[in-house]
Amino acid sequence: MSILKLEHAGVIRGDRSIWTDASFSIEPGTVTAVLGPNGSGKSTLLHAISGLLPLSSGELLVFGEKPHRGNTAVGYVAQTRVADATSTLTGRDYVGLGMDGVKFGWSRTKGKKEAVNQALKQVGALAFADRPMHSLSGGQRQRIALAHATVFKPKLLLLDEPLAALDIAAQAEIVDLINLLRVEQDMAIVVVAHDLNPLSPIVDQVVWIALRQVKSGTIDEVVNEKVLSDLYGHPIEILVTPSGRRVIVGLEEEFAHPHPHGHDHSGEDGHQHFAELYEEGRQ
């Protein structure tokens, strides 16, 4: 059974259609990259998967059921919740908050301590787990956020811009960690990103959202000149460097400006709102 399946799914927010007729599935142990311009509906997809936003049409099933809040089989890391850089909480405390309110009494039990330690160890964060969040680097905070999201060993992990604001070396470390989680835990992982290149070695499927359309398939099936030109309605050129990096020419304006039909809460306020709703649902 697929971890996740959409069939002719669409979402409307207010009087705006975000995207329509989305059909794809996600299998266990795979990595799916979600790409598209700002405001295209990438975060909206995560909202729908987490049961925080209903579809306007079609069907979405997560583990064979309609998505719902509080599902500990689904982990989530929001871009603006990659542990507040000003937080005085330690990394260990932050991971522990991922369990409080979900299992009554765990905050005073040995079981919680063991689960937190295991989650920290899994992401290579034990060495700095007792330091305040504000003292950690961006890559270290991202590891703590991943431990927070995986403390219940979810089978589906949603990551919103996990590589944002990281240098190249830190990006590579997080990509390796995502791949490790996929392999060792057999997780299905959905990664919202602006740049496919750092993720391309581990990506099994690409979902590209633009102008209310959703295209899915392998990298070669989606990230090619014909598909993207059809999707955007104007010529797109893809240059491949000797190292295999794809440089997409013709999307600069699309990516630099919000969607012409409005904002879908893909920005910082939307991430924060989604994160608050997600935590509320888990409690």
GROMACS .gro file of C-alpha atoms in nm:
model
  283
    1MET     CA    1   0.000   0.000   0.000
    2SER     CA    2   0.123   0.348  -0.087
    3ILE     CA    3   0.209   0.575   0.204
    4LEU     CA    4   0.024   0.860   0.035
    5LYS     CA    5  -0.203   0.881  -0.266
    6LEU     CA    6  -0.367   1.175  -0.439
    7GLU     CA    7  -0.623   1.135  -0.716
    8HIS     CA    8  -0.743   1.443  -0.908
    9ALA     CA    9  -0.695   1.647  -0.590
   10GLY     CA   10  -0.749   2.021  -0.575
   11VAL     CA   11  -0.742   2.292  -0.310
   12ILE     CA   12  -0.923   2.626  -0.296
   13ARG     CA   13  -0.834   2.895  -0.041
   14GLY     CA   14  -1.085   3.176  -0.021
   15ASP     CA   15  -1.179   3.249  -0.381
   16ARG     CA   16  -0.849   3.128  -0.522
   17SER     CA   17  -0.773   2.790  -0.673
   18ILE     CA   18  -0.428   2.690  -0.548
   19TRP     CA   19  -0.383   2.379  -0.762
   20THR     CA   20  -0.607   2.125  -0.931
   21ASP     CA   21  -0.608   1.771  -1.065
   22ALA     CA   22  -0.304   1.653  -0.866
   23SER     CA   23  -0.254   1.278  -0.900
   24PHE     CA   24   0.051   1.095  -0.765
   25SER     CA   25   0.149   0.847  -0.498
   26ILE     CA   26   0.439   0.813  -0.254
   27GLU     CA   27   0.587   0.478  -0.160
   28PRO     CA   28   0.768   0.369   0.159
   29GLY     CA   29   1.139   0.447   0.173
   30THR     CA   30   1.134   0.710  -0.101
   31VAL     CA   31   1.225   1.079  -0.121
   32THR     CA   32   0.993   1.317  -0.305
   33ALA     CA   33   1.109   1.673  -0.383
   34VAL     CA   34   0.836   1.937  -0.416
   35LEU     CA   35   0.939   2.238  -0.624
   36GLY     CA   36   0.781   2.549  -0.770
   37PRO     CA   37   0.775   2.928  -0.739
   38ASN     CA   38   0.680   3.116  -0.423
   39GLY     CA   39   0.306   3.111  -0.369
   40SER     CA   40   0.248   2.816  -0.599
   41GLY     CA   41   0.110   2.591  -0.326
   42LYS     CA   42   0.402   2.381  -0.206
   43SER     CA   43   0.326   2.440   0.161
   44THR     CA   44  -0.044   2.399   0.087
   45LEU     CA   45   0.036   2.042  -0.014
   46LEU     CA   46   0.192   1.983   0.329
   47HIS     CA   47  -0.115   2.138   0.494
   48ALA     CA   48  -0.342   1.895   0.311
   49ILE     CA   49  -0.126   1.591   0.388
   50SER     CA   50  -0.128   1.679   0.759
   51GLY     CA   51  -0.506   1.711   0.771
   52LEU     CA   52  -0.501   2.085   0.835
   53LEU     CA   53  -0.660   2.185   0.506
   54PRO     CA   54  -0.943   2.000   0.328
   55LEU     CA   55  -0.943   1.929  -0.041
   56SER     CA   56  -1.193   2.108  -0.261
   57SER     CA   57  -1.197   1.817  -0.505
   58GLY     CA   58  -1.054   1.471  -0.556
   59GLU     CA   59  -0.912   1.237  -0.293
   60LEU     CA   60  -0.610   1.228  -0.064
   61LEU     CA   61  -0.527   0.920   0.143
   62VAL     CA   62  -0.247   0.890   0.399
   63PHE     CA   63  -0.183   0.530   0.511
   64GLY     CA   64  -0.508   0.438   0.335
   65GLU     CA   65  -0.718   0.688   0.533
   66LYS     CA   66  -0.818   1.051   0.510
   67PRO     CA   67  -0.550   1.267   0.673
   68HIS     CA   68  -0.618   1.394   1.022
   69ARG     CA   69  -0.452   1.605   1.289
   70GLY     CA   70  -0.247   1.445   1.563
   71ASN     CA   71  -0.121   1.153   1.356
   72THR     CA   72   0.213   1.060   1.512
   73ALA     CA   73   0.293   0.849   1.204
   74VAL     CA   74   0.349   1.182   1.024
   75GLY     CA   75   0.646   1.397   1.128
   76TYR     CA   76   0.686   1.757   1.021
   77VAL     CA   77   0.961   2.021   1.022
   78ALA     CA   78   0.845   2.370   0.928
   79GLN     CA   79   1.091   2.622   0.795
   80THR     CA   80   1.020   2.881   1.065
   81ARG     CA   81   1.019   2.624   1.342
   82VAL     CA   82   1.372   2.501   1.288
   83ALA     CA   83   1.415   2.592   1.642
   84ASP     CA   84   1.410   2.957   1.705
   85ALA     CA   85   1.765   3.090   1.695
   86THR     CA   86   1.687   3.302   2.004
   87SER     CA   87   1.544   3.015   2.210
   88THR     CA   88   1.701   2.944   2.549
   89LEU     CA   89   1.572   2.587   2.540
   90THR     CA   90   1.835   2.319   2.508
   91GLY     CA   91   1.819   2.090   2.209
   92ARG     CA   92   1.720   1.803   2.436
   93ASP     CA   93   1.432   2.005   2.583
   94TYR     CA   94   1.314   2.101   2.235
   95VAL     CA   95   1.302   1.737   2.125
   96GLY     CA   96   1.116   1.647   2.445
   97LEU     CA   97   0.849   1.902   2.360
   98GLY     CA   98   0.766   1.683   2.061
   99MET     CA   99   0.633   1.424   2.303
  100ASP     CA  100   0.463   1.638   2.568
  101GLY     CA  101   0.088   1.643   2.538
  102VAL     CA  102   0.083   1.343   2.305
  103LYS     CA  103   0.138   1.069   2.562
  104PHE     CA  104   0.015   1.176   2.906
  105GLY     CA  105   0.279   1.152   3.175
  106TRP     CA  106   0.572   1.086   2.944
  107SER     CA  107   0.747   1.400   3.071
  108ARG     CA  108   0.806   1.223   3.404
  109THR     CA  109   0.889   0.876   3.278
  110LYS     CA  110   1.204   0.694   3.182
  111GLY     CA  111   1.042   0.609   2.850
  112LYS     CA  112   1.053   0.969   2.737
  113LYS     CA  113   1.421   1.010   2.820
  114GLU     CA  114   1.513   0.698   2.625
  115ALA     CA  115   1.303   0.803   2.326
  116VAL     CA  116   1.457   1.151   2.320
  117ASN     CA  117   1.810   1.010   2.344
  118GLN     CA  118   1.740   0.768   2.062
  119ALA     CA  119   1.601   1.043   1.840
  120LEU     CA  120   1.903   1.265   1.909
  121LYS     CA  121   2.145   0.980   1.843
  122GLN     CA  122   1.970   0.893   1.516
  123VAL     CA  123   2.038   1.241   1.376
  124GLY     CA  124   2.388   1.276   1.522
  125ALA     CA  125   2.292   1.548   1.771
  126LEU     CA  126   2.387   1.399   2.108
  127ALA     CA  127   2.714   1.594   2.128
  128PHE     CA  128   2.539   1.934   2.134
  129ALA     CA  129   2.192   1.837   2.263
  130ASP     CA  130   2.243   2.005   2.602
  131ARG     CA  131   2.341   2.341   2.458
  132PRO     CA  132   2.086   2.625   2.419
  133MET     CA  133   1.929   2.642   2.076
  134HIS     CA  134   2.050   2.998   2.021
  135SER     CA  135   2.411   2.881   2.048
  136LEU     CA  136   2.381   2.621   1.772
  137SER     CA  137   2.463   2.657   1.405
  138GLY     CA  138   2.190   2.638   1.143
  139GLY     CA  139   2.285   2.281   1.055
  140GLN     CA  140   2.284   2.177   1.421
  141ARG     CA  141   1.941   2.333   1.476
  142GLN     CA  142   1.814   2.148   1.171
  143ARG     CA  143   1.934   1.819   1.323
  144ILE     CA  144   1.753   1.900   1.648
  145ALA     CA  145   1.438   1.983   1.452
  146LEU     CA  146   1.463   1.648   1.273
  147ALA     CA  147   1.498   1.469   1.607
  148HIS     CA  148   1.190   1.656   1.732
  149ALA     CA  149   0.991   1.544   1.428
  150THR     CA  150   1.106   1.181   1.436
  151VAL     CA  151   1.085   1.105   1.808
  152PHE     CA  152   0.775   0.888   1.744
  153LYS     CA  153   0.942   0.714   1.448
  154PRO     CA  154   0.699   0.835   1.183
  155LYS     CA  155   0.664   0.657   0.852
  156LEU     CA  156   0.603   0.983   0.664
  157LEU     CA  157   0.825   1.287   0.720
  158LEU     CA  158   0.742   1.632   0.579
  159LEU     CA  159   1.028   1.881   0.551
  160ASP     CA  160   0.968   2.243   0.449
  161GLU     CA  161   1.285   2.402   0.308
  162PRO     CA  162   1.529   2.202   0.528
  163LEU     CA  163   1.828   2.336   0.332
  164ALA     CA  164   1.734   2.704   0.350
  165ALA     CA  165   2.002   2.937   0.490
  166LEU     CA  166   2.258   2.655   0.515
  167ASP     CA  167   2.600   2.666   0.352
  168ILE     CA  168   2.698   2.404   0.096
  169ALA     CA  169   2.873   2.178   0.348
  170ALA     CA  170   2.578   2.187   0.591
  171GLN     CA  171   2.336   2.121   0.305
  172ALA     CA  172   2.530   1.811   0.208
  173GLU     CA  173   2.523   1.686   0.568
  174ILE     CA  174   2.146   1.732   0.595
  175VAL     CA  175   2.091   1.559   0.259
  176ASP     CA  176   2.298   1.264   0.382
  177LEU     CA  177   2.093   1.258   0.702
  178ILE     CA  178   1.764   1.262   0.510
  179ASN     CA  179   1.888   0.968   0.307
  180LEU     CA  180   1.995   0.785   0.625
  181LEU     CA  181   1.647   0.829   0.778
  182ARG     CA  182   1.492   0.702   0.456
  183VAL     CA  183   1.712   0.391   0.448
  184GLU     CA  184   1.729   0.299   0.818
  185GLN     CA  185   1.369   0.384   0.912
  186ASP     CA  186   1.207   0.307   0.574
  187MET     CA  187   1.048   0.653   0.590
  188ALA     CA  188   0.877   0.820   0.301
  189ILE     CA  189   1.014   1.175   0.299
  190VAL     CA  190   0.861   1.478   0.127
  191VAL     CA  191   1.100   1.773   0.089
  192VAL     CA  192   0.985   2.119  -0.019
  193ALA     CA  193   1.279   2.296  -0.183
  194HIS     CA  194   1.373   2.575  -0.423
  195ASP     CA  195   1.683   2.404  -0.558
  196LEU     CA  196   1.675   2.044  -0.672
  197ASN     CA  197   2.050   2.007  -0.720
  198PRO     CA  198   2.157   1.935  -0.359
  199LEU     CA  199   1.880   1.674  -0.329
  200SER     CA  200   1.906   1.514  -0.673
  201PRO     CA  201   2.133   1.222  -0.564
  202ILE     CA  202   1.863   1.091  -0.328
  203VAL     CA  203   1.538   1.195  -0.499
  204ASP     CA  204   1.307   0.925  -0.635
  205GLN     CA  205   1.024   1.155  -0.746
  206VAL     CA  206   0.972   1.521  -0.828
  207VAL     CA  207   0.644   1.707  -0.780
  208TRP     CA  208   0.650   2.044  -0.958
  209ILE     CA  209   0.371   2.294  -0.882
  210ALA     CA  210   0.318   2.604  -1.094
  211LEU     CA  211   0.024   2.806  -1.225
  212ARG     CA  212  -0.226   2.578  -1.047
  213GLN     CA  213  -0.085   2.270  -1.222
  214VAL     CA  214   0.094   1.974  -1.065
  215LYS     CA  215   0.337   1.755  -1.258
  216SER     CA  216   0.501   1.447  -1.103
  217GLY     CA  217   0.748   1.181  -1.206
  218THR     CA  218   1.118   1.107  -1.197
  219ILE     CA  219   1.368   1.392  -1.232
  220ASP     CA  220   1.416   1.319  -1.601
  221GLU     CA  221   1.040   1.296  -1.661
  222VAL     CA  222   0.959   1.631  -1.497
  223VAL     CA  223   1.271   1.848  -1.503
  224ASN     CA  224   1.306   1.870  -1.878
  225GLU     CA  225   1.256   2.153  -2.123
  226LYS     CA  226   0.932   2.026  -2.277
  227VAL     CA  227   0.745   1.963  -1.951
  228LEU     CA  228   0.853   2.287  -1.785
  229SER     CA  229   0.791   2.492  -2.099
  230ASP     CA  230   0.438   2.348  -2.122
  231LEU     CA  231   0.384   2.405  -1.750
  232TYR     CA  232   0.486   2.772  -1.757
  233GLY     CA  233   0.360   2.852  -2.103
  234HIS     CA  234   0.689   2.994  -2.228
  235PRO     CA  235   1.027   2.850  -2.334
  236ILE     CA  236   1.243   2.703  -2.061
  237GLU     CA  237   1.602   2.599  -2.121
  238ILE     CA  238   1.787   2.353  -1.898
  239LEU     CA  239   2.164   2.353  -1.896
  240VAL     CA  240   2.346   2.056  -1.742
  241THR     CA  241   2.693   2.120  -1.607
  242PRO     CA  242   2.972   1.859  -1.628
  243SER     CA  243   2.905   1.774  -1.262
  244GLY     CA  244   2.539   1.703  -1.341
  245ARG     CA  245   2.386   2.018  -1.190
  246ARG     CA  246   2.077   2.147  -1.370
  247VAL     CA  247   2.058   2.519  -1.439
  248ILE     CA  248   1.705   2.620  -1.536
  249VAL     CA  249   1.693   2.930  -1.755
  250GLY     CA  250   1.372   3.128  -1.791
  251LEU     CA  251   1.224   3.096  -1.441
  252GLU     CA  252   1.397   3.390  -1.277
  253GLU     CA  253   1.089   3.613  -1.284
  254GLU     CA  254   0.859   3.330  -1.169
  255PHE     CA  255   1.074   3.256  -0.867
  256ALA     CA  256   1.149   3.617  -0.779
  257HIS     CA  257   0.788   3.730  -0.745
  258PRO     CA  258   0.479   3.590  -0.571
  259HIS     CA  259   0.212   3.411  -0.769
  260PRO     CA  260   0.002   3.668  -0.963
  261HIS     CA  261  -0.322   3.533  -0.819
  262GLY     CA  262  -0.235   3.595  -0.456
  263HIS     CA  263  -0.050   3.446  -0.161
  264ASP     CA  264  -0.106   3.091  -0.037
  265HIS     CA  265   0.065   3.138   0.300
  266SER     CA  266   0.386   2.981   0.171
  267GLY     CA  267   0.584   3.256   0.340
  268GLU     CA  268   0.697   3.293   0.697
  269ASP     CA  269   0.356   3.374   0.846
  270GLY     CA  270   0.207   3.072   0.676
  271HIS     CA  271   0.481   2.840   0.801
  272GLN     CA  272   0.429   2.968   1.156
  273HIS     CA  273   0.051   2.929   1.136
  274PHE     CA  274   0.085   2.574   1.001
  275ALA     CA  275   0.338   2.482   1.271
  276GLU     CA  276   0.110   2.610   1.545
  277LEU     CA  277  -0.188   2.416   1.409
  278TYR     CA  278   0.026   2.103   1.371
  279GLU     CA  279   0.146   2.114   1.732
  280GLU     CA  280  -0.209   2.187   1.850
  281GLY     CA  281  -0.330   1.880   1.660
  282ARG     CA  282  -0.066   1.655   1.816
  283GLN     CA  283  -0.174   1.762   2.162
   0.00000   0.00000   0.00000
